[in-house]
Coordinates of C-alpha atoms in Angstrom, one line a residue:
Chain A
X18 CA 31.6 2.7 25.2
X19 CA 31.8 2.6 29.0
X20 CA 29.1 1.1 30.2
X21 CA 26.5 2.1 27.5
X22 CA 23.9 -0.3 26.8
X23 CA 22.4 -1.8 23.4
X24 CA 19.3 -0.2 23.6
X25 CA 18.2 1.8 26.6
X26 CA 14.8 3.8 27.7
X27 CA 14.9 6.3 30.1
X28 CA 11.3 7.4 31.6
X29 CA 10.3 7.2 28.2
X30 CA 6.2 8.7 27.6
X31 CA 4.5 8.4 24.6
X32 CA 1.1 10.3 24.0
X33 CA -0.6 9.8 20.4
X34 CA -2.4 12.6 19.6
X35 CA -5.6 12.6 17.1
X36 CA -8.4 15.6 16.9
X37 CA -11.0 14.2 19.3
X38 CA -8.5 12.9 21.6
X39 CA -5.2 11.8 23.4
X40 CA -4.3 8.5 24.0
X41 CA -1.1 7.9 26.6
X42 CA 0.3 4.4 25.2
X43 CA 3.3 4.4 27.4
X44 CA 3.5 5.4 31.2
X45 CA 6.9 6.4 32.0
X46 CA 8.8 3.1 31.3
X47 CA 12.8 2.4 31.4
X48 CA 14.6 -0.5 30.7
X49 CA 18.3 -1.6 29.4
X50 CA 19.5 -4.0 27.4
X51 CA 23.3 -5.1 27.1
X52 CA 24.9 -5.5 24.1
X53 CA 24.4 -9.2 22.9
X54 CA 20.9 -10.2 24.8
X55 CA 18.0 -11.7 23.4
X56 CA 15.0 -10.2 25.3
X57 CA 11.6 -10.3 24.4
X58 CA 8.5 -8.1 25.2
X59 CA 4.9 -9.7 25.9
X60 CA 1.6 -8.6 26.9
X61 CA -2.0 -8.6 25.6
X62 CA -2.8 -6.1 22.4
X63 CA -2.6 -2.8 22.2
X64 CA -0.4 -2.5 25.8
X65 CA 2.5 -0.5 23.3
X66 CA 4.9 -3.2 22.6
X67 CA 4.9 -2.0 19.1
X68 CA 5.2 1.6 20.2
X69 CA 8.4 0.6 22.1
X70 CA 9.3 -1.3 19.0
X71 CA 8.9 1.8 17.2
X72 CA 10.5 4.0 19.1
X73 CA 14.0 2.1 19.7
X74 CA 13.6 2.4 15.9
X75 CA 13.4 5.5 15.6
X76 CA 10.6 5.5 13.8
X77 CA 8.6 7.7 16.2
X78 CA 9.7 10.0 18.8
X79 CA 9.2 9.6 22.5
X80 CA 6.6 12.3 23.9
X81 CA 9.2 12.5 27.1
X82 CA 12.2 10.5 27.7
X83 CA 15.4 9.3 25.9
X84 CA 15.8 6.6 23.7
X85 CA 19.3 6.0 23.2
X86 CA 20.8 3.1 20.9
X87 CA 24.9 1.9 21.5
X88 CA 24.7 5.3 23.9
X89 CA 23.5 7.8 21.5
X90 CA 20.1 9.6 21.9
X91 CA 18.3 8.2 18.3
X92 CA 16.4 11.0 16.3
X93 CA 16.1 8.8 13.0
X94 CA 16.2 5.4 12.0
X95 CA 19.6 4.2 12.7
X96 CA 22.6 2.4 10.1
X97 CA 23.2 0.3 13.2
X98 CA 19.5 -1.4 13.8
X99 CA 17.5 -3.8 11.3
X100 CA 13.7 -4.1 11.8
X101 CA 11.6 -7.3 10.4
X102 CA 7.6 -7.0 10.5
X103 CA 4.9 -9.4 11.2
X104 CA 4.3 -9.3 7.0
X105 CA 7.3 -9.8 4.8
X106 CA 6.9 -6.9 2.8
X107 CA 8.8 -8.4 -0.2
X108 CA 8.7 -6.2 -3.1
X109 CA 6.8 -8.0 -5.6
X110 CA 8.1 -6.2 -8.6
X111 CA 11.2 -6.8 -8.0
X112 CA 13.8 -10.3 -7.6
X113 CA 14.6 -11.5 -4.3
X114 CA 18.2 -10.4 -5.2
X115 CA 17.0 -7.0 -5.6
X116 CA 14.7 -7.1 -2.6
X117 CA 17.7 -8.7 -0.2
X118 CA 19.6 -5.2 -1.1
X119 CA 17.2 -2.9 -0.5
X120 CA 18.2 -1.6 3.1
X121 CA 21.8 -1.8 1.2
X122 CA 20.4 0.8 -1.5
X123 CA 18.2 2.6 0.8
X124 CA 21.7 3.5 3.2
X125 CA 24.0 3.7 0.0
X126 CA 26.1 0.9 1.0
X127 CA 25.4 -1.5 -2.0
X128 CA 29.0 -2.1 -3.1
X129 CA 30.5 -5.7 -4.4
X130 CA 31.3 -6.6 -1.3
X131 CA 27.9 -6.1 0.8
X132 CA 26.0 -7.5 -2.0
X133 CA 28.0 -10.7 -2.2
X134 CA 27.4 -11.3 1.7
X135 CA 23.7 -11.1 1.1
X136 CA 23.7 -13.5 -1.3
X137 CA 25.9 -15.3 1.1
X138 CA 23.6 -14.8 3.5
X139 CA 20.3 -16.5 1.0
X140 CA 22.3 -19.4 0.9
X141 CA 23.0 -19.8 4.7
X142 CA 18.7 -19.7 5.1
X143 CA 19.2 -22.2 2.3
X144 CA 17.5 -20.1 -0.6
X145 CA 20.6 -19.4 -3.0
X146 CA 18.4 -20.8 -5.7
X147 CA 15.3 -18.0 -5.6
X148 CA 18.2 -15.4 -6.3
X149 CA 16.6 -14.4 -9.6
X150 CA 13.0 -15.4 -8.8
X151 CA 10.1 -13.1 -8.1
X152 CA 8.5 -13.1 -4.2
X153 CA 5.4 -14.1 -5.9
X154 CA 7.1 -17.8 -6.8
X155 CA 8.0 -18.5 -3.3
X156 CA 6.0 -19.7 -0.4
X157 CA 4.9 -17.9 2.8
X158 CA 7.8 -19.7 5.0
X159 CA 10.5 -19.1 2.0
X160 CA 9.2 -15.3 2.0
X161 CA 9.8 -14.8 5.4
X162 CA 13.4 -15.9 5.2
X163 CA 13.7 -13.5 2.4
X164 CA 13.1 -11.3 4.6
X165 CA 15.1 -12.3 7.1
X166 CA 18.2 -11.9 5.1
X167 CA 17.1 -8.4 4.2
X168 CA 16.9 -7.2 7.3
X169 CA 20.7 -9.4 8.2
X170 CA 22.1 -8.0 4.9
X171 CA 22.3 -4.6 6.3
X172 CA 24.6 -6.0 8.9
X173 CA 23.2 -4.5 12.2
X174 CA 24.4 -5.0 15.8
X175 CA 20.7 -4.8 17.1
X176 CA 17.3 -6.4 15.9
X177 CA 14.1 -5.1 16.4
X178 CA 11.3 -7.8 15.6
X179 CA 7.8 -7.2 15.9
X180 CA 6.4 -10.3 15.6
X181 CA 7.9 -11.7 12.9
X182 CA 7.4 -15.4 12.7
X183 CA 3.7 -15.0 14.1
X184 CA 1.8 -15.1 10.1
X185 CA 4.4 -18.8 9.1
X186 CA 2.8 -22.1 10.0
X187 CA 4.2 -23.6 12.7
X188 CA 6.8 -25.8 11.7
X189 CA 8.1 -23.1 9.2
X190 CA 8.2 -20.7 12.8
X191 CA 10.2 -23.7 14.5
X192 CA 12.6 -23.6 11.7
X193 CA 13.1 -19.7 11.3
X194 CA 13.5 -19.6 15.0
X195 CA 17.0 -22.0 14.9
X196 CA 18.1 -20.2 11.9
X197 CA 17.6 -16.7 13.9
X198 CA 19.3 -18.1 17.0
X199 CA 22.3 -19.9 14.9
X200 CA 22.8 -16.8 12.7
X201 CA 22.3 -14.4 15.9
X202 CA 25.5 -16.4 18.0
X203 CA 27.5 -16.6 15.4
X204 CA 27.4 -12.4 15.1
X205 CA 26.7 -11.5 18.7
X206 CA 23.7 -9.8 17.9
X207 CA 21.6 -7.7 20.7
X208 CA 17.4 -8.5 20.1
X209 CA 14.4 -7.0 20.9
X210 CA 11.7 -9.1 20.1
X211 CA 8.0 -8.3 20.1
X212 CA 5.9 -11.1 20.5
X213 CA 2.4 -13.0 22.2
X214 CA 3.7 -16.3 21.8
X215 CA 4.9 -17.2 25.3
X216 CA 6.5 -20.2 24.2
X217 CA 8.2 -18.4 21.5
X218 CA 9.5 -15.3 24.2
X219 CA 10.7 -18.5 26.7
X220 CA 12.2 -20.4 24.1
X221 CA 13.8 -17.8 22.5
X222 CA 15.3 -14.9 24.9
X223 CA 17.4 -14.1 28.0
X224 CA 14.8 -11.7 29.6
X225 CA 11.5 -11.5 29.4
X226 CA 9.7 -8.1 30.0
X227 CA 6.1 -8.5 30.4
X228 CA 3.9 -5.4 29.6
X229 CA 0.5 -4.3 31.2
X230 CA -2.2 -2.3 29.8
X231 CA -3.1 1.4 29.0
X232 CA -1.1 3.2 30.0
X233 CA 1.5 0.8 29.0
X234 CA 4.0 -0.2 30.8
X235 CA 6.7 -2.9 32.2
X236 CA 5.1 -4.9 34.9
X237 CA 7.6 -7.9 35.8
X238 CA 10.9 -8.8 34.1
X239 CA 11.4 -12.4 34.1
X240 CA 15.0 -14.0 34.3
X241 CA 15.2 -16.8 31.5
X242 CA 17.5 -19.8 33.4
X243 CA 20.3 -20.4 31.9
X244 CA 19.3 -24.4 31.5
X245 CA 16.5 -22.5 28.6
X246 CA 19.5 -20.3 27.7
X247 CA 22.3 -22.1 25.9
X248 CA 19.7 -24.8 24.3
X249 CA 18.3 -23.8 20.6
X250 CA 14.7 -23.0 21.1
X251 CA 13.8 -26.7 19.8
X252 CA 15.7 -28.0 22.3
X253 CA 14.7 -25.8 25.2
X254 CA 10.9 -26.6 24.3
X255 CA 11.8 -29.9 25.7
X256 CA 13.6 -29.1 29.1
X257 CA 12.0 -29.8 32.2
X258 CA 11.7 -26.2 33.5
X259 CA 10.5 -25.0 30.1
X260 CA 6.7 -25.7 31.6
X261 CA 6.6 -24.3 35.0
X262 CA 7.7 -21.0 33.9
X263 CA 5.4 -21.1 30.6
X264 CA 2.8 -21.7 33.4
X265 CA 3.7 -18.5 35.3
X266 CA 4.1 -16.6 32.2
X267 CA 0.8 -17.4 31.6
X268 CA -0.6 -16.5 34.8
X269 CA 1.1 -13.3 34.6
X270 CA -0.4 -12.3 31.4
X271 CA -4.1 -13.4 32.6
X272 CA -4.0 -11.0 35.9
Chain B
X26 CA -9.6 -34.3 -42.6
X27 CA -11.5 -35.4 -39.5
X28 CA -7.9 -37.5 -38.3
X29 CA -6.2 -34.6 -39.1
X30 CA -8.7 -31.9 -37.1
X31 CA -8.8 -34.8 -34.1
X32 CA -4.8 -34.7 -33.7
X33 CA -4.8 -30.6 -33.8
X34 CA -7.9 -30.7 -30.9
X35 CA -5.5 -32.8 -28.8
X36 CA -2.3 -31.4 -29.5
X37 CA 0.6 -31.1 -26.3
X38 CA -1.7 -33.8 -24.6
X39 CA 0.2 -35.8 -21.9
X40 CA -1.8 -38.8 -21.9
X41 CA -5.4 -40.5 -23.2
X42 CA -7.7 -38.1 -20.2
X43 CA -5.8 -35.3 -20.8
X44 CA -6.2 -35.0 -24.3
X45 CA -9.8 -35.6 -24.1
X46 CA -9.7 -32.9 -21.6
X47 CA -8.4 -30.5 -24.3
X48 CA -10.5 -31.6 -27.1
X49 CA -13.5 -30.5 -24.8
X50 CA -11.9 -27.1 -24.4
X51 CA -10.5 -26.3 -27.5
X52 CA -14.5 -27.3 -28.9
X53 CA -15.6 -25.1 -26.9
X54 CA -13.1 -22.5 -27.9
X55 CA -13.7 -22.8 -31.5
X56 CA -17.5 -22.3 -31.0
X57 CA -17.0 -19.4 -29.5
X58 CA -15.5 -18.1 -32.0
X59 CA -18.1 -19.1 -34.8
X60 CA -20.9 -17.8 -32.9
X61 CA -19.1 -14.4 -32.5
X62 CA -18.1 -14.3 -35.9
X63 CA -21.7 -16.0 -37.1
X64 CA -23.6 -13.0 -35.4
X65 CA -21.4 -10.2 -37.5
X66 CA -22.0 -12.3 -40.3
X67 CA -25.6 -12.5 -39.7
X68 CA -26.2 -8.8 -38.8
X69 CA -23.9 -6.9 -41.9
X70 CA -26.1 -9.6 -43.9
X71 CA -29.8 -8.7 -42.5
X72 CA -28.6 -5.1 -43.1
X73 CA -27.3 -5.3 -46.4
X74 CA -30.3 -7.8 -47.5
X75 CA -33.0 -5.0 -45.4
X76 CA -31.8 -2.5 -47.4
X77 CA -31.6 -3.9 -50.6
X78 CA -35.3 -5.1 -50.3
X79 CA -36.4 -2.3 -48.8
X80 CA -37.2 -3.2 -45.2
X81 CA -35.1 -0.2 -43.9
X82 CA -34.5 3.0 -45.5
X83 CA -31.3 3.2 -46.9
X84 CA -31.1 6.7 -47.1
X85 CA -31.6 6.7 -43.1
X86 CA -29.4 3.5 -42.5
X87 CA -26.9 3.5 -45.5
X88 CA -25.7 -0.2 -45.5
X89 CA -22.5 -2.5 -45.6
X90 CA -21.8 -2.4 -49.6
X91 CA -22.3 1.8 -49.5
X92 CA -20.0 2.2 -46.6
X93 CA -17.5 0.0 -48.2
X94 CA -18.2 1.4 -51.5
X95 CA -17.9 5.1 -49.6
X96 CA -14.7 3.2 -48.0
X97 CA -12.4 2.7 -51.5
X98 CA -13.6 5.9 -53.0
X99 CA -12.4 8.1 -50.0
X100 CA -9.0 5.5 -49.3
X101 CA -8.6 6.2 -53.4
X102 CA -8.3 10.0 -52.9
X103 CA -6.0 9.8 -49.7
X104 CA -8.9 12.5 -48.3
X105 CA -9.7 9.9 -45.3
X106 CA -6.5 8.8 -44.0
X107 CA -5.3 12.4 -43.1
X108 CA -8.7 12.3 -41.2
X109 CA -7.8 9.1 -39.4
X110 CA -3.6 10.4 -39.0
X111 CA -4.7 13.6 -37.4
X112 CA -7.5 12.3 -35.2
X113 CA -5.3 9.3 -33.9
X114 CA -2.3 12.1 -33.5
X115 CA -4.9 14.2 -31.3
X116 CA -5.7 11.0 -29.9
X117 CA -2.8 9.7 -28.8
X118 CA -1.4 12.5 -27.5
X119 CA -4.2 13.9 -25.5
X120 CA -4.1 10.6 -23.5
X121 CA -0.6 10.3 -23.1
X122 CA 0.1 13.7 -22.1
X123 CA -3.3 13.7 -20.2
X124 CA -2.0 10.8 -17.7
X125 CA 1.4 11.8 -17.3
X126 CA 0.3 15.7 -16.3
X127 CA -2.2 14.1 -13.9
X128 CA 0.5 11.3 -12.5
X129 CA 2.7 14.6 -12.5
X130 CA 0.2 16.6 -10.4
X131 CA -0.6 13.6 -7.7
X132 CA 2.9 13.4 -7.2
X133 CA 3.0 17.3 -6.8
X134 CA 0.3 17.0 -4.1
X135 CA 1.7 14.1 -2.5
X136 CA 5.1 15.7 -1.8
X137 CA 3.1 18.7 -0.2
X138 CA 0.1 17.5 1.8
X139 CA -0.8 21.1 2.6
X140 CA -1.2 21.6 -1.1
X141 CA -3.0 18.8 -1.3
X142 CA -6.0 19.6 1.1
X143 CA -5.5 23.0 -0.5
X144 CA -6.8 22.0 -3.7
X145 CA -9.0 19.1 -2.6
X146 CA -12.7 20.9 -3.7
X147 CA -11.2 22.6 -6.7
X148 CA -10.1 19.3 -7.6
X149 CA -13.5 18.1 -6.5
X150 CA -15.3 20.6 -8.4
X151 CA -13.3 20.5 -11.6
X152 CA -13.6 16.6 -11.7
X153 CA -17.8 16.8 -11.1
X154 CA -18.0 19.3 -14.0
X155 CA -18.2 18.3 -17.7
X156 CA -15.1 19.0 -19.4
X157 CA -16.9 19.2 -22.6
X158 CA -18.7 22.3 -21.9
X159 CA -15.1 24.1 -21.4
X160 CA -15.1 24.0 -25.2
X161 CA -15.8 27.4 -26.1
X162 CA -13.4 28.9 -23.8
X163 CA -10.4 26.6 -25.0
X164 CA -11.6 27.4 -28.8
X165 CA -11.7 31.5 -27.8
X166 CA -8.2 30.9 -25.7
X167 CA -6.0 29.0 -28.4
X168 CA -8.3 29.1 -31.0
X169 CA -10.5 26.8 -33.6
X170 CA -7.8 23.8 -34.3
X171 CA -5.5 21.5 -32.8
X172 CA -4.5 22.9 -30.1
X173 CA -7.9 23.3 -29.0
X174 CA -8.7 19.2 -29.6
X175 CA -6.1 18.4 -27.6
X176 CA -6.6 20.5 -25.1
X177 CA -10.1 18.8 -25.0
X178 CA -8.5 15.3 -25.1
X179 CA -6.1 16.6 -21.9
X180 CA -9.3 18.3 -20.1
X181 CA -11.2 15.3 -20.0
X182 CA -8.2 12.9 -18.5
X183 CA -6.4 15.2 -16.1
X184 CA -8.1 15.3 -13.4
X185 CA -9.7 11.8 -12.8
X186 CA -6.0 10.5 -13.6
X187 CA -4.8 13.1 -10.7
X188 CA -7.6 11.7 -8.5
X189 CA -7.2 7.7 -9.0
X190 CA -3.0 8.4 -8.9
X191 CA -3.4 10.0 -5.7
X192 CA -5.4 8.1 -4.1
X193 CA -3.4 4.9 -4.8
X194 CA 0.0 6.9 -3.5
X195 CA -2.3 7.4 -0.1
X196 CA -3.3 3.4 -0.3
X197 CA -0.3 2.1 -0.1
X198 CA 0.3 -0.3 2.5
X199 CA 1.7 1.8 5.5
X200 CA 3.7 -1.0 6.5
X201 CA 5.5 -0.9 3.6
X202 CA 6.6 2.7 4.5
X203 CA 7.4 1.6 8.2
X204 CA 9.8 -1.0 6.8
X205 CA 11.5 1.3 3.8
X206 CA 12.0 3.5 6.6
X207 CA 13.1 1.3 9.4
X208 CA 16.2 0.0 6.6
X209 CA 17.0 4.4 6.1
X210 CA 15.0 5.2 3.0
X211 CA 14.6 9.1 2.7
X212 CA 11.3 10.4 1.7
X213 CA 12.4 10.8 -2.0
X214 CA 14.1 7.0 -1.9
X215 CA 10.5 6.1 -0.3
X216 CA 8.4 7.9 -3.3
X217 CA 10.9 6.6 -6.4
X218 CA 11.8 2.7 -4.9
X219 CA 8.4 2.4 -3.0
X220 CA 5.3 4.1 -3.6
X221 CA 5.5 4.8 -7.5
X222 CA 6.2 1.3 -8.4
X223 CA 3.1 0.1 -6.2
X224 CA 1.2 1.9 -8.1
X225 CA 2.0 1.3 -11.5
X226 CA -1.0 -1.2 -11.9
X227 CA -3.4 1.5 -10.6
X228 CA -1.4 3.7 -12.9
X229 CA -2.4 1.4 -15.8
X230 CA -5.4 1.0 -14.9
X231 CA -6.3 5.0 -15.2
X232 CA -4.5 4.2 -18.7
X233 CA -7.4 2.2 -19.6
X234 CA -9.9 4.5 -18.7
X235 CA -8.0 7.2 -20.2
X236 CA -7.7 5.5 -23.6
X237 CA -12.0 5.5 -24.1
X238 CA -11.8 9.3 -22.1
X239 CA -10.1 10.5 -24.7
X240 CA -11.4 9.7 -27.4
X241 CA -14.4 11.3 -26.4
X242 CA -12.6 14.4 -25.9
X243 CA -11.1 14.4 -28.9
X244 CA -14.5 13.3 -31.0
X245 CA -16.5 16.4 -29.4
X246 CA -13.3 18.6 -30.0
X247 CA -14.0 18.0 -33.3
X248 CA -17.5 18.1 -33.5
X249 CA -16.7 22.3 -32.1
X250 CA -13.9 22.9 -34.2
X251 CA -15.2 20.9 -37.3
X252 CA -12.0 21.4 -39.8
X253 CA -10.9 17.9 -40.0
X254 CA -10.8 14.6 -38.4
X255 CA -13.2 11.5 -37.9
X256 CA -15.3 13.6 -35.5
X257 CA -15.3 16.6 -38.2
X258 CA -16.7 13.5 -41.0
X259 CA -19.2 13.1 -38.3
X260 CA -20.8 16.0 -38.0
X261 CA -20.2 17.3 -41.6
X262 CA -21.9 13.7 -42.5
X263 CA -25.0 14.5 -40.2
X264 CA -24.9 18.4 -41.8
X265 CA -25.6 16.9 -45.5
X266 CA -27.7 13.9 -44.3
X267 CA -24.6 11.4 -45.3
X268 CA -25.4 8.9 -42.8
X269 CA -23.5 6.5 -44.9
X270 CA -20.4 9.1 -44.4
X271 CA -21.1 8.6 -40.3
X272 CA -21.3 5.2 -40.3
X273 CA -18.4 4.8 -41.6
X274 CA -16.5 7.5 -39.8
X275 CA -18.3 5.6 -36.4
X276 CA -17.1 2.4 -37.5
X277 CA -13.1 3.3 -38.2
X278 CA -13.3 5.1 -34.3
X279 CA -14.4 2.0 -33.6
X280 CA -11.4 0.1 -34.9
X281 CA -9.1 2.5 -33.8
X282 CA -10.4 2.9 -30.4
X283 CA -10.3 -1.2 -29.5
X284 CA -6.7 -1.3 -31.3
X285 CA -5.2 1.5 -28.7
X286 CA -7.0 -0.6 -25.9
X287 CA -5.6 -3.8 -26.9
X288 CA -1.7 -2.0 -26.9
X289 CA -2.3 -0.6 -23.5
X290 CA -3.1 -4.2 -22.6
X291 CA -0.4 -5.6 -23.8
X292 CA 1.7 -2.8 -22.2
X293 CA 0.0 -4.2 -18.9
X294 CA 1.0 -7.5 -19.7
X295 CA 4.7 -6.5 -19.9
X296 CA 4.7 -4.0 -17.2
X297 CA 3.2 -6.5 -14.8
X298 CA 4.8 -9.8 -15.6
X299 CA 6.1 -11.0 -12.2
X300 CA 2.5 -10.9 -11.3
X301 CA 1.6 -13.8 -13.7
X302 CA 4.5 -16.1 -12.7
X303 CA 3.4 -18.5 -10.0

């Protein structure tokens, strides 16, 4: 593993293609990410965070370019990435033990063992109790941690996160933010996070990568100080720098 | 009596409000009932009493004590209820095997999309067209009995079932797919853990509908072929100008047709029980 990144994008295009039309989403964009950062992507909607989301996925391929995850060039979804979504997608038919096993199922690594640590897991996030409960008898907050563990439970060494604490109320989105950053020291976890919360990007990540509009692409990566950096994103809310640079960020996005 | 009905009305109340809170709704229950019941009192009663006195012709309107009179003598001979076994046999499985060719088929088209837009007018086509005027031609091809009633009863449900099932595969939410996929679900993992259980409720749905569909194949199946069955009573009732003989015949569909609807709902009720837990 000499010197191969997390996630990296080299001049990667993407063109969506319908019958009246094609749209170019992404203008040849590169970027890196080492193994164990937190970065975040921002920008207004519809300048392809999700498509780069998507791609480092491997959910779509890249019109042009190379998407490569731990140094290999990704062609399908990989055993080595989770993905959490805006909406929990909880199965509703089926208990949040089954649902918290589902990526286990899915990649035929649902064994004693696996399926002990994701229960492990629902009582880290403080929900060993639902364990035999449908998604239907928790709450919004409670279903997003679900969720959470799901996407843990598969035990990847990248996250890709398109939005996901963006549809909780706030204080639930506080919360679910110190449980991700606890859970993600403790396993040195590399993160992509997708998001238009500002505070959210600043409070959370290393790097911020702010996106601009059609064609999108990568128009100033910001350096998060490390005074942001080692406090929990409650914490770092509070600091004196955290303002400033949400004020730049902001200006950034309005230009 | 009146203690006694007053502690029943309020039964499981947790305090003095609640129970009168009860006692207003289980009223209101109970006169529901009474009216319902009062107004099939009242109209087997006008009938009977109409044609005893005349004010309707019985011979065009038969009435409650002939049809119950027609009842016990056919019950006596055993004659009726192999009319009832093999209409409900016909029944039954027209609409079961009806649903599960036409889940069968959306699935078929799902798993090949080029199939799918393939067959999109026939489908179209087949499903605008009356199924009962294929009659004669499943009569001719597998001839005047019960292969050609349930043919009927399959005719009639196939196609809207393949329709509605398809059409709820396509609905489901596409992030749903995006996230089975993102956690390494193959496209068969996707169909069997995913997409067919979302759609059981839609799937149950069509059951409903299939339950009056076929019935009305299997009816006019028997009104063609006309060698036994309710729908054979029918129309061998209308032949002879028994009308007591159809009203009767009518009345057991009837009966039969709200009992199959009434399992089906209860087969809902299991199927979909996480959905009422709160």
């Amino acid at each position: 593993m000499n010197g191969s990144f997390a996630i990296e994008l080299e001049n990667v295009t993407k063109v969506y293609l319908s019958r009246e039309d094609e749209v170019q989403a992404l203008e040849p964009i590169s970027f890196r990410i080492h193994s164990g950062e937190f970065v975040s992507l921002v920008g207004s909607s519809g300048c392809g965070k999700s498509t780069v989301l998507s791609l480092a996925a491997g959910l779509i391929r890249p019109t042009t370019g190379v998407v490569r995850i731990m140094g290999k060039d990704v062609l399908a979804p990989s055993n080595r990435v989770g993905y959490m979504l805006q909406q929990d997608c909880l199965l509703d038919w089926r208990t949040v033990k089954d649902n918290i096993t589902l990526g286990l199922e899915f990649r035929g690594l649902k064994t004693e063992k696996t399926e002990s640590h994701a229960r492990f897991l629902l009582g880290e996030l403080g929900l060993a109790h639902t364990l035999k409960q449908f998604p239907s008898q928790l709450s919004g907050g409670m279903r997003q941690r679900v969720a959470l563990v799901r996407t843990l439970a598969v035990q990847p060494d990248i996250l890709l996160l398109d939005e996901p604490f963006s549809a909780v109320d706030y204080q639930n989105k506080l919360y679910l933010e110190e449980l991700l950053t606890g859970v993600l020291k403790k396993s040195k976890v590399t993160a992509l996070l997708v998001t238009h919360d500002l505070e959210e990007a600043l409070a959370l990540s290393d790097r911020i990568l702010i996106m601009g509009n059609r064609p999108g692409r990568i128009r100033r990566t910001l350096e998060v100080p490390e005074e942001l950096r080692s406090a929990t994103p409650l914490k770092a809310r509070g600091k004196p720098s955290f303002r400033p640079l949400f004020n730049e960020l902001w200006k950034e996005m309005d230009r | 009596m009146k203690k006694w009905l007053e502690t029943w009305l309020t039964r499981g109340a947790k305090s003095d409000a609640h129970a009168r809170y009860l006692r207003r709704l289980r009223l209101t229950d109970g006169w529901v009932n009474v009216t319902r019941l009062g107004i099939l009192a009242l109209f087997v009663a006008v009938w009977e009493i109409g044609a005893e006195k005349g004010w309707i012709d019985p011979f065009l309107f038969s009435s409650p004590g002939r049809i119950w009179d027609l009842f016990l003598r056919m019950a006596a001979d055993g004659g009726l209820f192999q009319d009832i076994g093999i209409t409900v046999l016909e029944t039954v499985i027209g609409f079961v095997l009806g649903t599960a060719a036409g889940t069968g088929l959306a699935t078929l088209i799902w798993l090949f999309p080029f199939l799918s837009r393939v067959l999109d007018p026939y489908l179209v086509v087949l499903n605008s067209m009356p199924k009962v005027a294929l009659g004669p031609l499943f009569i001719v091809t597998i001839g005047a009995g019960f292969g050609s009633v349930l043919a009927m009863g399959v005719a009639i449900t196939v196609i809207i079932t393949t329709l509605v099932i398809h059409s709820s595969f396509q609905s489901v939410d596409p992030n749903y797919l995006k996230l089975a996929r993102a956690l390494g679900a193959n496209r068969r993992q996707l169909f069997c853990r995913i997409i067919f259980p979302a759609c059981i409720p839609d799937m149950i749905a069509a059951l409903k509908v299939n339950v009056g569909l076929a019935w009305v194949g299997v009816i006019v199946g028997e009104f063609l072929v006309s060698k036994n069955g309710l729908g054979h009573l029918i129309i061998y009732g209308f032949q002879v100008f028994n009308l007591t003989l159809v009203l009767l015949s009518l009345l057991i569909v009837a009966i039969l047709a709200t009992v199959m609807y009434q399992l089906v709902f209860h087969l809902e009720k299991r199927l979909l029980r996480h959905r009422q837990l709160e």
